[in-house]
PDB file of C-alpha atoms in Angstrom:
ATOM      1  CA  VAL A  18      -0.948 -29.602   6.724  1.00  0.00           C
ATOM      2  CA  VAL A  19      -4.218 -28.101   5.978  1.00  0.00           C
ATOM      3  CA  ILE A  20      -4.573 -29.260   2.766  1.00  0.00           C
ATOM      4  CA  LYS A  21      -3.688 -32.949   4.098  1.00  0.00           C
ATOM      5  CA  GLN A  22      -6.006 -32.628   7.105  1.00  0.00           C
ATOM      6  CA  ASP A  23      -9.417 -31.287   5.329  1.00  0.00           C
ATOM      7  CA  ARG A  24      -9.268 -31.345   1.300  1.00  0.00           C
ATOM      8  CA  ARG A  25     -12.574 -29.247   2.041  1.00  0.00           C
ATOM      9  CA  TRP A  26     -10.327 -26.373   3.022  1.00  0.00           C
ATOM     10  CA  LEU A  27      -8.041 -26.533  -0.183  1.00  0.00           C
ATOM     11  CA  MET A  28      -9.102 -23.459  -1.689  1.00  0.00           C
ATOM     12  CA  PRO A  29      -8.810 -21.414   1.255  1.00  0.00           C
ATOM     13  CA  ALA A  30      -5.334 -22.927   1.826  1.00  0.00           C
ATOM     14  CA  LEU A  31      -4.080 -22.106  -1.877  1.00  0.00           C
ATOM     15  CA  LEU A  32      -5.348 -18.337  -1.199  1.00  0.00           C
ATOM     16  CA  GLY A  33      -3.110 -18.454   1.576  1.00  0.00           C
ATOM     17  CA  MET A  34       0.072 -19.565   0.294  1.00  0.00           C
ATOM     18  CA  ALA A  35      -0.701 -17.129  -2.861  1.00  0.00           C
ATOM     19  CA  ARG A  36      -0.627 -14.241  -0.638  1.00  0.00           C
ATOM     20  CA  CYS A  37       2.113 -15.908   1.826  1.00  0.00           C
ATOM     21  CA  SER A  38       4.080 -16.006  -2.048  1.00  0.00           C
ATOM     22  CA  ALA A  39       3.340 -12.769  -3.680  1.00  0.00           C
ATOM     23  CA  GLU A  40       6.248 -10.649  -2.053  1.00  0.00           C
ATOM     24  CA  GLN A  41       8.674 -13.424  -3.493  1.00  0.00           C
ATOM     25  CA  ASP A  42       7.150 -14.308  -6.689  1.00  0.00           C
ATOM     26  CA  LEU A  43       4.145 -12.620  -8.158  1.00  0.00           C
ATOM     27  CA  SER A  44       3.891 -15.274 -11.226  1.00  0.00           C
ATOM     28  CA  ALA A  45       4.272 -17.924  -8.900  1.00  0.00           C
ATOM     29  CA  ALA A  46       1.388 -16.298  -6.605  1.00  0.00           C
ATOM     30  CA  ILE A  47      -0.970 -15.567  -9.486  1.00  0.00           C
ATOM     31  CA  GLY A  48      -0.643 -19.537 -10.552  1.00  0.00           C
ATOM     32  CA  LEU A  49      -1.713 -20.679  -7.192  1.00  0.00           C
ATOM     33  CA  VAL A  50      -5.149 -18.830  -7.688  1.00  0.00           C
ATOM     34  CA  HIS A  51      -5.888 -19.359 -10.532  1.00  0.00           C
ATOM     35  CA  GLU A  52      -5.644 -23.255  -9.261  1.00  0.00           C
ATOM     36  CA  ALA A  53      -7.956 -22.489  -6.309  1.00  0.00           C
ATOM     37  CA  SER A  54      -9.909 -21.096  -9.116  1.00  0.00           C
ATOM     38  CA  GLY A  55     -11.063 -23.772 -10.720  1.00  0.00           C
ATOM     39  CA  ILE A  56     -11.752 -25.793  -7.601  1.00  0.00           C
ATOM     40  CA  ASN A  57     -14.695 -22.837  -7.625  1.00  0.00           C
ATOM     41  CA  PRO A  58     -14.591 -20.432 -10.639  1.00  0.00           C
ATOM     42  CA  ASN A  59     -17.097 -18.085  -8.707  1.00  0.00           C
ATOM     43  CA  ALA A  60     -15.869 -17.823  -5.602  1.00  0.00           C
ATOM     44  CA  PRO A  61     -15.371 -13.961  -4.570  1.00  0.00           C
ATOM     45  CA  ALA A  62     -12.355 -14.040  -2.477  1.00  0.00           C
ATOM     46  CA  ALA A  63     -10.406 -15.587  -5.197  1.00  0.00           C
ATOM     47  CA  MET A  64     -11.456 -13.363  -8.160  1.00  0.00           C
ATOM     48  CA  ALA A  65     -10.541 -10.381  -5.702  1.00  0.00           C
ATOM     49  CA  LEU A  66      -6.966 -11.762  -5.067  1.00  0.00           C
ATOM     50  CA  LEU A  67      -6.330 -12.323  -9.028  1.00  0.00           C
ATOM     51  CA  GLY A  68      -7.409  -8.742  -9.207  1.00  0.00           C
ATOM     52  CA  GLU A  69      -4.976  -7.346  -6.695  1.00  0.00           C
ATOM     53  CA  LEU A  70      -2.447  -9.897  -7.483  1.00  0.00           C
ATOM     54  CA  LEU A  71      -2.293  -9.158 -11.520  1.00  0.00           C
ATOM     55  CA  LEU A  72      -2.652  -4.838 -10.426  1.00  0.00           C
ATOM     56  CA  ALA A  73       0.294  -5.722  -8.252  1.00  0.00           C
ATOM     57  CA  ALA A  74       1.594  -6.706 -11.222  1.00  0.00           C
ATOM     58  CA  ASP A  75       0.656  -3.163 -13.092  1.00  0.00           C
ATOM     59  CA  ASP A  76      -1.332  -6.110 -15.640  1.00  0.00           C
ATOM     60  CA  GLU A  77      -4.102  -3.261 -15.112  1.00  0.00           C
ATOM     61  CA  LYS A  78      -5.781  -4.701 -18.791  1.00  0.00           C
ATOM     62  CA  SER A  79      -6.147  -8.255 -17.472  1.00  0.00           C
ATOM     63  CA  ALA A  80      -7.074  -7.058 -13.852  1.00  0.00           C
ATOM     64  CA  ALA A  81      -9.507  -4.887 -14.912  1.00  0.00           C
ATOM     65  CA  ALA A  82     -11.156  -7.895 -16.843  1.00  0.00           C
ATOM     66  CA  HIS A  83     -11.373 -10.067 -13.704  1.00  0.00           C
ATOM     67  CA  ILE A  84     -12.550  -6.684 -11.427  1.00  0.00           C
ATOM     68  CA  GLU A  85     -15.539  -6.511 -13.994  1.00  0.00           C
ATOM     69  CA  ARG A  86     -16.487  -9.946 -14.257  1.00  0.00           C
ATOM     70  CA  LEU A  87     -16.178  -9.714  -9.487  1.00  0.00           C
ATOM     71  CA  ARG A  88     -18.311  -6.239 -10.055  1.00  0.00           C
ATOM     72  CA  ARG A  89     -20.903  -8.259 -11.921  1.00  0.00           C
ATOM     73  CA  GLU A  90     -21.680 -11.303 -10.352  1.00  0.00           C
ATOM     74  CA  HIS A  91     -20.946  -9.996  -6.714  1.00  0.00           C
ATOM     75  CA  PRO A  92     -21.735  -5.884  -7.034  1.00  0.00           C
ATOM     76  CA  LEU A  93     -21.668  -5.652  -2.959  1.00  0.00           C
ATOM     77  CA  TYR A  94     -18.286  -7.539  -2.314  1.00  0.00           C
ATOM     78  CA  VAL A  95     -16.526  -4.500  -0.753  1.00  0.00           C
ATOM     79  CA  ALA A  96     -12.943  -5.748  -1.891  1.00  0.00           C
ATOM     80  CA  GLY A  97     -14.693  -6.332  -5.610  1.00  0.00           C
ATOM     81  CA  ILE A  98     -15.628  -2.294  -4.933  1.00  0.00           C
ATOM     82  CA  ALA A  99     -12.187  -1.415  -3.455  1.00  0.00           C
ATOM     83  CA  LEU A 100     -10.451  -3.094  -6.609  1.00  0.00           C
ATOM     84  CA  ALA A 101     -12.443  -1.191  -8.957  1.00  0.00           C
ATOM     85  CA  ALA A 102     -12.169   2.054  -6.954  1.00  0.00           C
ATOM     86  CA  MET A 103      -8.065   0.930  -7.347  1.00  0.00           C
ATOM     87  CA  LEU A 104      -8.662   0.587 -10.987  1.00  0.00           C
ATOM     88  CA  ALA A 105      -9.998   4.082 -11.561  1.00  0.00           C
ATOM     89  CA  ASP A 106      -7.695   5.671 -10.211  1.00  0.00           C
ATOM     90  CA  ARG A 107      -4.769   4.254 -11.623  1.00  0.00           C
ATOM     91  CA  ASN A 108      -6.890   6.192 -14.782  1.00  0.00           C
ATOM     92  CA  ASN A 109      -7.011   9.382 -13.334  1.00  0.00           C
ATOM     93  CA  ASP A 110     -10.558   8.855 -13.303  1.00  0.00           C
ATOM     94  CA  ALA A 111     -11.109  10.175  -9.631  1.00  0.00           C
ATOM     95  CA  ALA A 112     -14.779  10.632 -10.714  1.00  0.00           C
ATOM     96  CA  LYS A 113     -15.382   7.405 -10.721  1.00  0.00           C
ATOM     97  CA  ARG A 114     -13.291   6.797  -7.905  1.00  0.00           C
ATOM     98  CA  ASP A 115     -15.041   9.054  -5.666  1.00  0.00           C
ATOM     99  CA  GLN A 116     -18.329   7.244  -6.768  1.00  0.00           C
ATOM    100  CA  LEU A 117     -17.287   3.975  -6.042  1.00  0.00           C
ATOM    101  CA  CYS A 118     -15.861   5.006  -2.286  1.00  0.00           C
ATOM    102  CA  ARG A 119     -19.618   7.097  -1.790  1.00  0.00           C
ATOM    103  CA  GLU A 120     -20.852   3.317  -2.578  1.00  0.00           C
ATOM    104  CA  ALA A 121     -18.740   1.211  -0.427  1.00  0.00           C
ATOM    105  CA  LEU A 122     -20.125   3.345   2.381  1.00  0.00           C
ATOM    106  CA  LEU A 123     -23.601   3.322   1.552  1.00  0.00           C
ATOM    107  CA  SER A 124     -23.378  -0.491   2.102  1.00  0.00           C
ATOM    108  CA  ASN A 125     -21.393   0.484   5.502  1.00  0.00           C
ATOM    109  CA  ARG A 126     -20.954   3.860   6.986  1.00  0.00           C
ATOM    110  CA  TYR A 127     -18.108   2.122   9.183  1.00  0.00           C
ATOM    111  CA  ASP A 128     -15.889  -0.086   6.572  1.00  0.00           C
ATOM    112  CA  PRO A 129     -12.593   1.681   5.452  1.00  0.00           C
ATOM    113  CA  GLU A 130     -11.164  -0.770   2.978  1.00  0.00           C
ATOM    114  CA  VAL A 131     -12.091   0.994   0.504  1.00  0.00           C
ATOM    115  CA  TYR A 132      -9.821   4.402   1.425  1.00  0.00           C
ATOM    116  CA  LEU A 133      -7.225   1.819   3.231  1.00  0.00           C
ATOM    117  CA  ARG A 134      -6.828  -0.037  -0.411  1.00  0.00           C
ATOM    118  CA  LEU A 135      -6.846   2.966  -2.137  1.00  0.00           C
ATOM    119  CA  GLY A 136      -4.000   4.384   0.060  1.00  0.00           C
ATOM    120  CA  GLU A 137      -1.855   1.100   0.198  1.00  0.00           C
ATOM    121  CA  ASP A 138      -2.127   1.164  -3.721  1.00  0.00           C
ATOM    122  CA  SER A 139      -1.060   5.023  -4.333  1.00  0.00           C
ATOM    123  CA  ALA A 140       1.954   4.026  -1.601  1.00  0.00           C
ATOM    124  CA  ARG A 141       2.745   1.123  -4.137  1.00  0.00           C
ATOM    125  CA  ARG A 142       3.286   3.819  -6.679  1.00  0.00           C
ATOM    126  CA  TYR A 143       5.068   6.382  -4.486  1.00  0.00           C
ATOM    127  CA  LEU A 144       2.366   8.844  -4.801  1.00  0.00           C
ATOM    128  CA  PHE A 145       2.963   9.163  -1.357  1.00  0.00           C
ATOM    129  CA  ARG A 146       0.762  12.193  -0.758  1.00  0.00           C
ATOM    130  CA  GLU A 147      -2.439  10.864  -2.263  1.00  0.00           C
ATOM    131  CA  SER A 148      -1.304   8.042   0.184  1.00  0.00           C
ATOM    132  CA  ILE A 149      -1.886   9.849   3.042  1.00  0.00           C
ATOM    133  CA  GLY A 150      -5.409  11.259   1.715  1.00  0.00           C
ATOM    134  CA  GLN A 151      -6.598   8.215   1.392  1.00  0.00           C
ATOM    135  CA  PHE A 152      -5.287   6.893   4.894  1.00  0.00           C
ATOM    136  CA  ARG A 153      -6.687  10.203   6.511  1.00  0.00           C
ATOM    137  CA  ARG A 154      -9.804   9.336   5.033  1.00  0.00           C
ATOM    138  CA  ALA A 155      -9.753   5.858   6.077  1.00  0.00           C
ATOM    139  CA  ILE A 156      -9.353   7.072   9.997  1.00  0.00           C
ATOM    140  CA  GLU A 157     -11.671   9.090  10.054  1.00  0.00           C
ATOM    141  CA  ILE A 158     -14.162   6.154   9.081  1.00  0.00           C
ATOM    142  CA  ASP A 159     -12.577   3.878  11.586  1.00  0.00           C
ATOM    143  CA  PRO A 160     -10.477   5.232  14.213  1.00  0.00           C
ATOM    144  CA  GLU A 161      -9.186   2.108  15.359  1.00  0.00           C
ATOM    145  CA  SER A 162      -7.984   0.855  11.869  1.00  0.00           C
ATOM    146  CA  TRP A 163      -4.317  -0.009  12.799  1.00  0.00           C
ATOM    147  CA  PRO A 164      -3.507  -1.181   9.372  1.00  0.00           C
ATOM    148  CA  ALA A 165      -4.569   2.537   8.032  1.00  0.00           C
ATOM    149  CA  HIS A 166      -2.797   4.053  10.503  1.00  0.00           C
ATOM    150  CA  ALA A 167       0.385   2.393   9.624  1.00  0.00           C
ATOM    151  CA  GLY A 168      -0.090   3.171   5.936  1.00  0.00           C
ATOM    152  CA  LEU A 169      -0.215   6.702   6.915  1.00  0.00           C
ATOM    153  CA  GLY A 170       3.040   6.833   9.027  1.00  0.00           C
ATOM    154  CA  ILE A 171       4.933   5.356   6.711  1.00  0.00           C
ATOM    155  CA  SER A 172       3.939   7.372   4.026  1.00  0.00           C
ATOM    156  CA  LEU A 173       4.296  10.428   6.487  1.00  0.00           C
ATOM    157  CA  SER A 174       7.753   8.895   7.035  1.00  0.00           C
ATOM    158  CA  ARG A 175       8.777   9.013   3.532  1.00  0.00           C
ATOM    159  CA  LEU A 176       7.779  12.664   2.923  1.00  0.00           C
ATOM    160  CA  GLY A 177      10.139  13.558   6.153  1.00  0.00           C
ATOM    161  CA  ASP A 178       7.459  13.676   8.118  1.00  0.00           C
ATOM    162  CA  GLU A 179       9.325  11.718  11.192  1.00  0.00           C
ATOM    163  CA  LYS A 180       7.204  13.211  14.235  1.00  0.00           C
ATOM    164  CA  ALA A 181       3.882  12.817  13.219  1.00  0.00           C
ATOM    165  CA  GLY A 182       5.332  10.075  11.417  1.00  0.00           C
ATOM    166  CA  ARG A 183       6.462   8.046  14.063  1.00  0.00           C
ATOM    167  CA  GLN A 184       2.982   8.881  16.121  1.00  0.00           C
ATOM    168  CA  HIS A 185       0.786   6.849  13.985  1.00  0.00           C
ATOM    169  CA  LEU A 186       3.479   3.530  13.587  1.00  0.00           C
ATOM    170  CA  ASP A 187       3.800   3.697  17.531  1.00  0.00           C
ATOM    171  CA  LEU A 188      -0.275   3.718  17.770  1.00  0.00           C
ATOM    172  CA  ALA A 189      -0.396   1.147  15.040  1.00  0.00           C
ATOM    173  CA  PHE A 190       2.761  -1.647  16.559  1.00  0.00           C
ATOM    174  CA  LYS A 191       0.809  -0.916  19.920  1.00  0.00           C
ATOM    175  CA  HIS A 192      -2.505  -2.518  18.338  1.00  0.00           C
ATOM    176  CA  ASN A 193      -0.341  -4.964  16.108  1.00  0.00           C
ATOM    177  CA  PRO A 194       2.552  -5.670  17.066  1.00  0.00           C
ATOM    178  CA  PHE A 195       2.962  -8.601  14.620  1.00  0.00           C
ATOM    179  CA  ASN A 196       3.125  -5.777  11.242  1.00  0.00           C
ATOM    180  CA  VAL A 197       6.992  -6.546  10.243  1.00  0.00           C
ATOM    181  CA  LEU A 198       7.629  -3.372   8.173  1.00  0.00           C
ATOM    182  CA  VAL A 199       5.890  -1.211  10.686  1.00  0.00           C
ATOM    183  CA  GLY A 200       8.950  -2.619  13.324  1.00  0.00           C
ATOM    184  CA  ASN A 201      11.617  -2.581  10.993  1.00  0.00           C
ATOM    185  CA  MET A 202      10.316   1.428  10.286  1.00  0.00           C
ATOM    186  CA  LEU A 203      10.358   2.186  13.965  1.00  0.00           C
ATOM    187  CA  ASN A 204      13.753   0.090  14.416  1.00  0.00           C
ATOM    188  CA  LEU A 205      15.284   2.633  11.749  1.00  0.00           C
ATOM    189  CA  PHE A 206      13.543   5.614  13.895  1.00  0.00           C
ATOM    190  CA  ASP A 207      15.456   4.379  16.885  1.00  0.00           C
ATOM    191  CA  GLU A 208      18.801   4.065  14.843  1.00  0.00           C
ATOM    192  CA  MET A 209      18.677   7.194  12.427  1.00  0.00           C
ATOM    193  CA  ALA A 210      18.302   9.168  16.006  1.00  0.00           C
ATOM    194  CA  LYS A 211      21.777   8.321  16.385  1.00  0.00           C
ATOM    195  CA  TYR A 212      22.703   9.875  12.807  1.00  0.00           C
ATOM    196  CA  ASP A 213      23.592  13.161  11.823  1.00  0.00           C
ATOM    197  CA  THR A 214      22.091  15.316   9.356  1.00  0.00           C
ATOM    198  CA  VAL A 215      23.313  17.146   6.179  1.00  0.00           C
ATOM    199  CA  ARG A 216      20.461  19.930   4.767  1.00  0.00           C
ATOM    200  CA  THR A 217      20.384  21.403   1.422  1.00  0.00           C
ATOM    201  CA  ALA A 218      17.917  23.163  -0.244  1.00  0.00           C
ATOM    202  CA  HIS A 219      15.572  20.429  -1.380  1.00  0.00           C
ATOM    203  CA  PHE A 220      17.222  17.541   0.783  1.00  0.00           C
ATOM    204  CA  ILE A 221      17.382  16.081   4.520  1.00  0.00           C
ATOM    205  CA  LEU A 222      20.456  13.688   4.664  1.00  0.00           C
ATOM    206  CA  ARG A 223      20.579  11.426   7.231  1.00  0.00           C
ATOM    207  CA  MET A 224      24.206   9.627   8.332  1.00  0.00           C
ATOM    208  CA  THR A 225      26.547   8.308  10.538  1.00  0.00           C
ATOM    209  CA  ALA A 226      28.908  10.977  11.577  1.00  0.00           C
ATOM    210  CA  THR A 227      31.742   8.548   9.739  1.00  0.00           C
ATOM    211  CA  ASP A 228      29.952   8.970   6.718  1.00  0.00           C
ATOM    212  CA  LYS A 229      29.352  12.677   6.952  1.00  0.00           C
ATOM    213  CA  ALA A 230      32.866  13.039   7.598  1.00  0.00           C
ATOM    214  CA  VAL A 231      33.819  11.449   4.417  1.00  0.00           C
ATOM    215  CA  PHE A 232      31.164  11.956   1.492  1.00  0.00           C
ATOM    216  CA  GLY A 233      28.380  13.821   3.372  1.00  0.00           C
ATOM    217  CA  HIS A 234      28.931  16.845   1.542  1.00  0.00           C
ATOM    218  CA  GLN A 235      29.330  15.376  -1.750  1.00  0.00           C
ATOM    219  CA  ALA A 236      26.161  13.798  -0.985  1.00  0.00           C
ATOM    220  CA  GLY A 237      24.502  16.979  -0.906  1.00  0.00           C
ATOM    221  CA  VAL A 238      26.415  18.575  -4.101  1.00  0.00           C
ATOM    222  CA  LEU A 239      25.243  15.327  -6.162  1.00  0.00           C
ATOM    223  CA  SER A 240      21.297  15.359  -4.820  1.00  0.00           C
ATOM    224  CA  GLU A 241      21.297  18.935  -5.512  1.00  0.00           C
ATOM    225  CA  ARG A 242      23.025  18.129  -8.935  1.00  0.00           C
ATOM    226  CA  ALA A 243      20.158  15.586 -10.027  1.00  0.00           C
ATOM    227  CA  TYR A 244      17.438  17.276  -8.485  1.00  0.00           C
ATOM    228  CA  ALA A 245      18.137  20.404 -11.432  1.00  0.00           C
ATOM    229  CA  ASP A 246      18.740  17.577 -13.722  1.00  0.00           C
ATOM    230  CA  MET A 247      15.143  15.781 -13.392  1.00  0.00           C
ATOM    231  CA  SER A 248      13.492  19.601 -13.056  1.00  0.00           C
ATOM    232  CA  ARG A 249      14.036  20.323 -15.948  1.00  0.00           C
ATOM    233  CA  ARG A 250      14.192  17.007 -18.144  1.00  0.00           C
ATOM    234  CA  TYR A 251      10.552  16.314 -16.745  1.00  0.00           C
ATOM    235  CA  LYS A 252       9.319  19.582 -16.472  1.00  0.00           C
ATOM    236  CA  LEU A 253       8.448  19.796 -12.345  1.00  0.00           C
ATOM    237  CA  THR A 254       9.627  20.453  -9.171  1.00  0.00           C
TER     238      THR A 254
END
């Protein structure tokens, strides 16, 4: 509709379409960004979104080339700094990541975007403990960063800290009731309040009373067996 009414908005419309389709089809989303880039190859928003989608696709080599160009042409663009920090974090280059965080704060000490994006990328890679620290830092910079509260609540919940997780999720949902992921997590908490619990040495399993009666014990045994096997195979606790 936007494109039909005013073609001057073609590029932002294509970028919006790319964001909307990224969850279902990353390849299609990347194609839309390439189409938008054809309209204005130097647009920082298109360059940043392309880097973001390539990182989401774990194509770090291609992402690095686009992020480097974005940083060269738009060195103060915060989204570009955030992407460079995410790439450094993936490469286990903590010194470069932290230097980029400091660089962003020098530009605007009230903007938590770099830490927010680092938290989101860590959580996407199941590094929930790391993401918690990054989300907390984002909240220190901006206590009203509701996306950071949402991310922190989800990561805390993933690690079993449901009480603290719910507090941040409730706060995020109060200020943004349209966040579907947060809403779903809160609904899950409400449902889990009716569940029974099976505890083992390393696991807390939540299930309905009916399921617990049928396979609760076996689920605990299987989980501990898998834990022992994985710990031995990968030499970690």
